[in-house]
PDB file of C-alpha atoms in Angstrom:
ATOM      1  CA  MET A   1     178.932 191.564  99.528  1.00 87.00           C
ATOM      2  CA  THR A   2     175.544 192.586  97.996  1.00 97.00           C
ATOM      3  CA  PHE A   3     173.144 189.667  97.536  1.00 98.00           C
ATOM      4  CA  ALA A   4     172.081 190.200  93.766  1.00 98.00           C
ATOM      5  CA  ALA A   5     168.487 189.334  92.810  1.00 98.00           C
ATOM      6  CA  GLN A   6     167.692 188.890  89.052  1.00 98.00           C
ATOM      7  CA  ILE A   7     164.014 188.307  88.241  1.00 98.00           C
ATOM      8  CA  LEU A   8     162.988 187.104  84.849  1.00 98.00           C
ATOM      9  CA  THR A   9     159.271 187.998  84.436  1.00 98.00           C
ATOM     10  CA  LEU A  10     156.589 189.244  82.309  1.00 98.00           C
ATOM     11  CA  TYR A  11     155.708 191.907  84.858  1.00 98.00           C
ATOM     12  CA  PRO A  12     158.833 193.568  85.873  1.00 98.00           C
ATOM     13  CA  GLU A  13     156.832 196.417  87.551  1.00 98.00           C
ATOM     14  CA  MET A  14     155.984 193.966  90.475  1.00 98.00           C
ATOM     15  CA  PHE A  15     159.558 194.273  91.557  1.00 98.00           C
ATOM     16  CA  PRO A  16     160.827 195.333  94.314  1.00 98.00           C
ATOM     17  CA  GLY A  17     157.099 195.841  95.202  1.00 98.00           C
ATOM     18  CA  PRO A  18     156.646 195.144  99.002  1.00 98.00           C
ATOM     19  CA  LEU A  19     160.412 194.377  99.106  1.00 98.00           C
ATOM     20  CA  GLY A  20     160.844 197.942  98.902  1.00 98.00           C
ATOM     21  CA  ILE A  21     159.584 198.790 102.233  1.00 98.00           C
ATOM     22  CA  SER A  22     160.386 197.654 105.870  1.00 97.00           C
ATOM     23  CA  LEU A  23     163.552 195.529 106.521  1.00 97.00           C
ATOM     24  CA  ALA A  24     164.025 194.658 102.925  1.00 98.00           C
ATOM     25  CA  GLY A  25     163.444 197.995 101.704  1.00 98.00           C
ATOM     26  CA  ARG A  26     166.026 199.454 104.239  1.00 98.00           C
ATOM     27  CA  ALA A  27     168.582 196.696 103.266  1.00 98.00           C
ATOM     28  CA  LEU A  28     168.022 197.565  99.582  1.00 98.00           C
ATOM     29  CA  GLU A  29     168.612 201.097 100.223  1.00 98.00           C
ATOM     30  CA  GLU A  30     171.811 200.310 102.202  1.00 98.00           C
ATOM     31  CA  GLY A  31     172.924 198.114  99.417  1.00 98.00           C
ATOM     32  CA  LYS A  32     172.867 194.894 101.112  1.00 98.00           C
ATOM     33  CA  TRP A  33     170.933 193.305  98.109  1.00 98.00           C
ATOM     34  CA  SER A  34     170.092 194.662  94.636  1.00 98.00           C
ATOM     35  CA  CYS A  35     166.956 193.879  92.460  1.00 98.00           C
ATOM     36  CA  SER A  36     167.286 193.625  88.841  1.00 98.00           C
ATOM     37  CA  PRO A  37     163.808 192.677  86.968  1.00 98.00           C
ATOM     38  CA  ILE A  38     164.361 191.511  83.395  1.00 98.00           C
ATOM     39  CA  HIS A  39     161.403 191.428  80.936  1.00 98.00           C
ATOM     40  CA  ILE A  40     161.161 188.195  79.410  1.00 98.00           C
ATOM     41  CA  ARG A  41     159.342 189.824  76.297  1.00 98.00           C
ATOM     42  CA  ASP A  42     162.575 191.572  75.587  1.00 98.00           C
ATOM     43  CA  PHE A  43     163.795 188.142  73.980  1.00 98.00           C
ATOM     44  CA  ALA A  44     160.824 187.735  71.798  1.00 97.00           C
ATOM     45  CA  THR A  45     161.704 187.645  68.243  1.00 94.00           C
ATOM     46  CA  ASP A  46     158.480 188.862  66.354  1.00 94.00           C
ATOM     47  CA  LYS A  47     157.007 192.339  66.119  1.00 95.00           C
ATOM     48  CA  HIS A  48     154.237 191.265  68.653  1.00 95.00           C
ATOM     49  CA  ARG A  49     156.854 190.309  71.208  1.00 96.00           C
ATOM     50  CA  THR A  50     155.029 186.807  71.596  1.00 97.00           C
ATOM     51  CA  VAL A  51     156.322 184.669  74.455  1.00 98.00           C
ATOM     52  CA  ASP A  52     153.687 181.844  74.487  1.00 97.00           C
ATOM     53  CA  ASP A  53     151.784 179.547  72.283  1.00 97.00           C
ATOM     54  CA  THR A  54     149.179 176.951  72.485  1.00 97.00           C
ATOM     55  CA  PRO A  55     149.738 173.717  74.423  1.00 96.00           C
ATOM     56  CA  ALA A  56     150.742 170.732  72.354  1.00 97.00           C
ATOM     57  CA  GLY A  57     148.137 167.985  72.399  1.00 97.00           C
ATOM     58  CA  GLY A  58     145.475 170.623  72.964  1.00 95.00           C
ATOM     59  CA  GLY A  59     143.917 171.950  76.205  1.00 94.00           C
ATOM     60  CA  ALA A  60     143.232 175.249  77.915  1.00 93.00           C
ATOM     61  CA  GLY A  61     145.666 178.242  78.222  1.00 95.00           C
ATOM     62  CA  MET A  62     148.875 178.956  76.805  1.00 97.00           C
ATOM     63  CA  VAL A  63     152.600 177.878  77.367  1.00 97.00           C
ATOM     64  CA  LEU A  64     155.914 179.813  77.557  1.00 98.00           C
ATOM     65  CA  ARG A  65     157.926 179.037  74.865  1.00 98.00           C
ATOM     66  CA  ALA A  66     161.190 177.202  75.501  1.00 98.00           C
ATOM     67  CA  ASP A  67     163.128 179.355  72.831  1.00 98.00           C
ATOM     68  CA  ILE A  68     162.173 182.609  74.482  1.00 98.00           C
ATOM     69  CA  LEU A  69     162.875 181.432  77.917  1.00 98.00           C
ATOM     70  CA  ALA A  70     166.206 179.921  76.968  1.00 98.00           C
ATOM     71  CA  ALA A  71     167.226 183.255  75.416  1.00 98.00           C
ATOM     72  CA  ALA A  72     166.306 185.072  78.696  1.00 98.00           C
ATOM     73  CA  VAL A  73     167.957 182.553  80.951  1.00 98.00           C
ATOM     74  CA  ASP A  74     170.966 182.636  79.167  1.00 98.00           C
ATOM     75  CA  HIS A  75     171.220 186.379  79.232  1.00 98.00           C
ATOM     76  CA  ALA A  76     170.789 186.342  83.051  1.00 98.00           C
ATOM     77  CA  SER A  77     173.269 183.645  83.387  1.00 98.00           C
ATOM     78  CA  ALA A  78     175.791 185.689  81.461  1.00 98.00           C
ATOM     79  CA  GLN A  79     175.051 188.592  83.699  1.00 97.00           C
ATOM     80  CA  GLN A  80     175.582 186.471  86.946  1.00 96.00           C
ATOM     81  CA  PRO A  81     177.081 183.324  86.076  1.00 96.00           C
ATOM     82  CA  ASN A  82     177.854 182.176  89.535  1.00 94.00           C
ATOM     83  CA  VAL A  83     174.294 182.212  90.968  1.00 98.00           C
ATOM     84  CA  PRO A  84     171.733 179.520  91.087  1.00 98.00           C
ATOM     85  CA  VAL A  85     168.719 179.832  88.707  1.00 98.00           C
ATOM     86  CA  LEU A  86     165.302 178.983  90.393  1.00 98.00           C
ATOM     87  CA  ALA A  87     162.125 178.496  88.363  1.00 98.00           C
ATOM     88  CA  MET A  88     159.044 179.091  90.381  1.00 98.00           C
ATOM     89  CA  THR A  89     156.431 176.276  89.479  1.00 96.00           C
ATOM     90  CA  PRO A  90     153.955 174.194  91.325  1.00 95.00           C
ATOM     91  CA  ARG A  91     155.592 171.176  89.743  1.00 95.00           C
ATOM     92  CA  GLY A  92     158.786 171.904  91.587  1.00 97.00           C
ATOM     93  CA  LYS A  93     160.390 170.708  94.839  1.00 97.00           C
ATOM     94  CA  THR A  94     158.975 172.428  97.883  1.00 97.00           C
ATOM     95  CA  ILE A  95     161.624 174.818  99.011  1.00 97.00           C
ATOM     96  CA  THR A  96     162.940 174.478 102.569  1.00 95.00           C
ATOM     97  CA  GLN A  97     164.491 176.895 105.155  1.00 95.00           C
ATOM     98  CA  SER A  98     167.562 174.917 104.956  1.00 94.00           C
ATOM     99  CA  ARG A  99     167.761 175.697 101.050  1.00 97.00           C
ATOM    100  CA  ILE A 100     166.849 179.409 101.689  1.00 97.00           C
ATOM    101  CA  ARG A 101     169.898 179.661 104.054  1.00 97.00           C
ATOM    102  CA  ASP A 102     172.266 178.263 101.453  1.00 98.00           C
ATOM    103  CA  LEU A 103     170.936 180.755  99.045  1.00 98.00           C
ATOM    104  CA  ALA A 104     171.258 183.647 101.366  1.00 98.00           C
ATOM    105  CA  ALA A 105     174.820 182.748 102.116  1.00 98.00           C
ATOM    106  CA  GLY A 106     175.696 183.034  98.459  1.00 98.00           C
ATOM    107  CA  PRO A 107     176.170 185.950  96.015  1.00 98.00           C
ATOM    108  CA  GLY A 108     172.551 185.936  94.872  1.00 98.00           C
ATOM    109  CA  VAL A 109     169.881 184.169  92.838  1.00 98.00           C
ATOM    110  CA  THR A 110     168.259 184.410  89.440  1.00 98.00           C
ATOM    111  CA  VAL A 111     164.473 183.554  89.703  1.00 98.00           C
ATOM    112  CA  LEU A 112     162.465 182.519  86.797  1.00 98.00           C
ATOM    113  CA  CYS A 113     158.538 183.419  86.849  1.00 98.00           C
ATOM    114  CA  GLY A 114     156.174 181.196  85.125  1.00 95.00           C
ATOM    115  CA  ARG A 115     152.751 182.350  83.769  1.00 94.00           C
ATOM    116  CA  PHE A 116     149.618 180.997  82.141  1.00 93.00           C
ATOM    117  CA  GLU A 117     149.822 177.158  81.912  1.00 93.00           C
ATOM    118  CA  GLY A 118     153.604 177.140  82.598  1.00 95.00           C
ATOM    119  CA  PHE A 119     156.803 176.342  80.907  1.00 98.00           C
ATOM    120  CA  ASP A 120     157.621 174.328  78.047  1.00 98.00           C
ATOM    121  CA  GLU A 121     159.199 171.228  79.637  1.00 98.00           C
ATOM    122  CA  ARG A 122     162.135 171.366  77.220  1.00 98.00           C
ATOM    123  CA  ILE A 123     163.577 174.330  78.912  1.00 98.00           C
ATOM    124  CA  PHE A 124     164.573 172.260  81.729  1.00 98.00           C
ATOM    125  CA  ASP A 125     165.852 169.439  79.764  1.00 98.00           C
ATOM    126  CA  ALA A 126     168.080 171.937  77.717  1.00 98.00           C
ATOM    127  CA  ARG A 127     169.098 173.970  80.790  1.00 98.00           C
ATOM    128  CA  PRO A 128     169.663 171.433  83.649  1.00 98.00           C
ATOM    129  CA  HIS A 129     170.991 173.838  86.056  1.00 97.00           C
ATOM    130  CA  ILE A 130     167.555 175.336  86.400  1.00 98.00           C
ATOM    131  CA  GLU A 131     166.208 174.425  89.784  1.00 98.00           C
ATOM    132  CA  GLN A 132     162.436 174.032  89.835  1.00 98.00           C
ATOM    133  CA  VAL A 133     160.761 175.000  93.169  1.00 98.00           C
ATOM    134  CA  SER A 134     157.704 175.360  94.849  1.00 97.00           C
ATOM    135  CA  MET A 135     156.501 177.578  97.860  1.00 95.00           C
ATOM    136  CA  GLY A 136     153.802 175.078  98.783  1.00 94.00           C
ATOM    137  CA  ASP A 137     151.112 172.762  97.565  1.00 94.00           C
ATOM    138  CA  ILE A 138     149.140 176.130  96.164  1.00 94.00           C
ATOM    139  CA  VAL A 139     148.679 177.445  92.568  1.00 93.00           C
ATOM    140  CA  LEU A 140     149.225 181.098  92.164  1.00 94.00           C
ATOM    141  CA  SER A 141     148.397 183.096  88.954  1.00 94.00           C
ATOM    142  CA  GLY A 142     152.214 183.685  88.145  1.00 97.00           C
ATOM    143  CA  GLY A 143     155.471 182.946  89.801  1.00 98.00           C
ATOM    144  CA  GLU A 144     156.115 186.741  90.787  1.00 98.00           C
ATOM    145  CA  ILE A 145     154.352 186.303  94.328  1.00 97.00           C
ATOM    146  CA  GLY A 146     156.416 182.968  94.966  1.00 98.00           C
ATOM    147  CA  ALA A 147     159.522 185.074  93.754  1.00 98.00           C
ATOM    148  CA  LEU A 148     158.777 187.687  96.396  1.00 98.00           C
ATOM    149  CA  MET A 149     158.310 185.181  99.209  1.00 98.00           C
ATOM    150  CA  LEU A 150     161.612 183.497  98.179  1.00 98.00           C
ATOM    151  CA  LEU A 151     163.406 186.705  98.027  1.00 98.00           C
ATOM    152  CA  ASP A 152     162.021 187.939 101.240  1.00 98.00           C
ATOM    153  CA  ALA A 153     162.960 184.724 103.142  1.00 98.00           C
ATOM    154  CA  CYS A 154     166.716 185.331 101.848  1.00 98.00           C
ATOM    155  CA  ILE A 155     166.996 188.996 102.462  1.00 98.00           C
ATOM    156  CA  ARG A 156     165.795 188.710 106.066  1.00 97.00           C
ATOM    157  CA  LEU A 157     168.866 186.389 106.744  1.00 97.00           C
ATOM    158  CA  LEU A 158     171.623 188.741 105.191  1.00 98.00           C
ATOM    159  CA  PRO A 159     173.857 189.911 107.669  1.00 96.00           C
ATOM    160  CA  GLY A 160     172.603 193.140 109.409  1.00 95.00           C
ATOM    161  CA  VAL A 161     169.133 192.968 108.123  1.00 97.00           C
ATOM    162  CA  MET A 162     167.219 191.572 111.176  1.00 92.00           C
ATOM    163  CA  GLY A 163     169.575 193.070 113.694  1.00 73.00           C
ATOM    164  CA  ALA A 164     170.874 190.460 116.060  1.00 58.00           C
ATOM    165  CA  THR A 165     172.458 187.598 114.528  1.00 55.00           C
ATOM    166  CA  SER A 166     170.432 185.190 116.639  1.00 50.00           C
ATOM    167  CA  SER A 167     167.074 186.513 115.614  1.00 54.00           C
ATOM    168  CA  GLY A 168     166.276 183.647 113.376  1.00 54.00           C
ATOM    169  CA  ASP A 169     167.787 180.934 115.312  1.00 61.00           C
ATOM    170  CA  GLU A 170     164.470 179.619 117.058  1.00 63.00           C
ATOM    171  CA  GLU A 171     162.163 180.502 114.361  1.00 69.00           C
ATOM    172  CA  SER A 172     160.092 177.650 112.741  1.00 64.00           C
ATOM    173  CA  PHE A 173     161.805 175.032 110.728  1.00 77.00           C
ATOM    174  CA  GLU A 174     165.219 176.184 112.069  1.00 80.00           C
ATOM    175  CA  GLN A 175     165.447 173.282 114.346  1.00 82.00           C
ATOM    176  CA  GLY A 176     163.221 171.035 112.500  1.00 89.00           C
ATOM    177  CA  LEU A 177     160.155 172.128 114.763  1.00 93.00           C
ATOM    178  CA  LEU A 178     157.555 175.096 114.563  1.00 94.00           C
ATOM    179  CA  GLU A 179     158.302 178.009 116.673  1.00 94.00           C
ATOM    180  CA  TYR A 180     156.872 177.859 120.306  1.00 95.00           C
ATOM    181  CA  PRO A 181     153.910 180.566 120.865  1.00 96.00           C
ATOM    182  CA  HIS A 182     154.802 184.033 122.047  1.00 96.00           C
ATOM    183  CA  TYR A 183     153.078 186.407 124.676  1.00 96.00           C
ATOM    184  CA  THR A 184     153.340 189.822 125.586  1.00 96.00           C
ATOM    185  CA  ARG A 185     151.449 192.599 127.837  1.00 95.00           C
ATOM    186  CA  PRO A 186     148.855 192.777 129.326  1.00 97.00           C
ATOM    187  CA  ASN A 187     149.360 189.758 131.527  1.00 96.00           C
ATOM    188  CA  ASP A 188     145.679 189.480 131.827  1.00 97.00           C
ATOM    189  CA  TRP A 189     143.691 189.994 128.469  1.00 97.00           C
ATOM    190  CA  GLU A 190     139.917 188.989 128.526  1.00 97.00           C
ATOM    191  CA  GLY A 191     140.499 186.519 131.312  1.00 97.00           C
ATOM    192  CA  ARG A 192     143.539 184.791 129.319  1.00 97.00           C
ATOM    193  CA  MET A 193     146.762 184.860 131.326  1.00 97.00           C
ATOM    194  CA  ILE A 194     150.241 184.655 129.957  1.00 97.00           C
ATOM    195  CA  PRO A 195     151.478 181.145 131.003  1.00 97.00           C
ATOM    196  CA  GLU A 196     153.054 181.363 134.421  1.00 97.00           C
ATOM    197  CA  VAL A 197     156.307 179.920 133.571  1.00 97.00           C
ATOM    198  CA  LEU A 198     156.940 182.837 131.279  1.00 97.00           C
ATOM    199  CA  ARG A 199     156.644 185.128 134.337  1.00 97.00           C
ATOM    200  CA  SER A 200     158.802 183.085 136.583  1.00 97.00           C
ATOM    201  CA  GLY A 201     162.275 184.588 135.484  1.00 96.00           C
ATOM    202  CA  ASP A 202     163.582 180.961 135.664  1.00 97.00           C
ATOM    203  CA  HIS A 203     165.359 180.775 132.221  1.00 98.00           C
ATOM    204  CA  ALA A 204     165.955 177.119 132.391  1.00 98.00           C
ATOM    205  CA  LYS A 205     162.211 176.410 133.099  1.00 98.00           C
ATOM    206  CA  ILE A 206     161.374 178.690 130.319  1.00 98.00           C
ATOM    207  CA  ALA A 207     163.463 177.139 127.839  1.00 97.00           C
ATOM    208  CA  THR A 208     162.151 173.725 128.497  1.00 97.00           C
ATOM    209  CA  TRP A 209     158.687 174.959 128.447  1.00 97.00           C
ATOM    210  CA  ARG A 210     159.332 176.405 125.036  1.00 97.00           C
ATOM    211  CA  LYS A 211     160.869 173.338 123.749  1.00 96.00           C
ATOM    212  CA  GLN A 212     158.232 171.128 124.788  1.00 97.00           C
ATOM    213  CA  ARG A 213     155.440 173.561 123.366  1.00 97.00           C
ATOM    214  CA  ALA A 214     157.458 173.460 119.785  1.00 96.00           C
ATOM    215  CA  GLU A 215     157.353 169.629 120.027  1.00 96.00           C
ATOM    216  CA  GLU A 216     153.853 169.332 120.954  1.00 97.00           C
ATOM    217  CA  ASP A 217     152.657 171.996 118.319  1.00 97.00           C
ATOM    218  CA  THR A 218     154.720 170.402 115.739  1.00 95.00           C
ATOM    219  CA  ARG A 219     153.165 167.011 116.557  1.00 96.00           C
ATOM    220  CA  LEU A 220     149.701 168.029 116.355  1.00 97.00           C
ATOM    221  CA  ARG A 221     150.010 170.787 113.320  1.00 97.00           C
ATOM    222  CA  ARG A 222     152.696 169.198 111.262  1.00 95.00           C
ATOM    223  CA  PRO A 223     152.973 165.472 111.542  1.00 96.00           C
ATOM    224  CA  ASP A 224     155.134 165.303 108.583  1.00 93.00           C
ATOM    225  CA  LEU A 225     157.758 167.655 110.183  1.00 92.00           C
ATOM    226  CA  TRP A 226     157.211 165.548 113.541  1.00 96.00           C
ATOM    227  CA  GLY A 227     158.081 162.487 111.767  1.00 95.00           C
ATOM    228  CA  ARG A 228     161.137 163.726 110.225  1.00 92.00           C
ATOM    229  CA  TYR A 229     162.244 165.265 113.636  1.00 93.00           C
ATOM    230  CA  LYS A 230     161.738 162.087 115.354  1.00 92.00           C
ATOM    231  CA  ASP A 231     163.618 160.134 112.875  1.00 91.00           C
ATOM    232  CA  ALA A 232     166.534 162.538 113.133  1.00 87.00           C
ATOM    233  CA  ARG A 233     166.567 162.313 116.983  1.00 83.00           C
ATOM    234  CA  VAL A 234     166.659 158.482 116.847  1.00 78.00           C
ATOM    235  CA  GLN A 235     169.454 158.230 114.205  1.00 68.00           C
ATOM    236  CA  PRO A 236     172.184 156.018 115.352  1.00 61.00           C
ATOM    237  CA  ALA A 237     175.681 157.763 116.134  1.00 50.00           C
ATOM    238  CA  SER A 238     177.253 155.706 113.509  1.00 48.00           C
ATOM    239  CA  ASP A 239     174.891 157.180 110.927  1.00 55.00           C
ATOM    240  CA  VAL A 240     175.527 160.719 111.926  1.00 48.00           C
ATOM    241  CA  ARG A 241     179.361 160.136 111.959  1.00 49.00           C
ATOM    242  CA  GLN A 242     179.109 158.525 108.375  1.00 57.00           C
ATOM    243  CA  LYS A 243     176.826 161.688 107.380  1.00 51.00           C
ATOM    244  CA  ASN A 244     179.593 163.990 108.709  1.00 53.00           C
ATOM    245  CA  LYS A 245     182.299 162.292 106.736  1.00 55.00           C
ATOM    246  CA  ASP A 246     180.219 162.480 103.553  1.00 56.00           C
TER     247      ASP A 246
END
């Protein structure tokens, strides 16, 4: 099955962009995923192909019009009716690795890229199936960079893209923790040694060390993740059973 990506954008020339090289590029050539940019201006109704207007109530910048966006989204949904539609916006819910895995396991995704001051809010009222997502607490000049990030995160999880199926199992966020640190040769670099346990050949000790470092680094660097991880570890067995039933 090919993972089909549609991108609604004012800059279709940005795609596949960096996703046309390396692992994603090879997967694109092999037909593991497809890239279909859709120009939002194609759905404008005037000779100037206008897609935005001044914000109601005043203020700086321009706002993408709901009627133009709706026409573009409806077209994309007709092309791929069974895929989620995600709008890239800093007002959205921060995406997680768990959600990325869900998306990668499906048939594809349609991504709506914002520009200027963002979207007319009525598009989300009128098309409630659109999922508003953010790539983090930052503001970009447009949603295209966020869309590239999101698609890259999905593509690398597609079967056969990374090679070994276990390649992503111990990465950051997969187990609720940051990943443990890595080392490679030379053993002694500028007086800094690879930790002795990693040179011991004792796989049980190495696994223990890696788990401890993952927990320690998460606690120090991402207390938000650490809090959720601790809460999950102490969740009563009855709650786990109830969650599984749900």
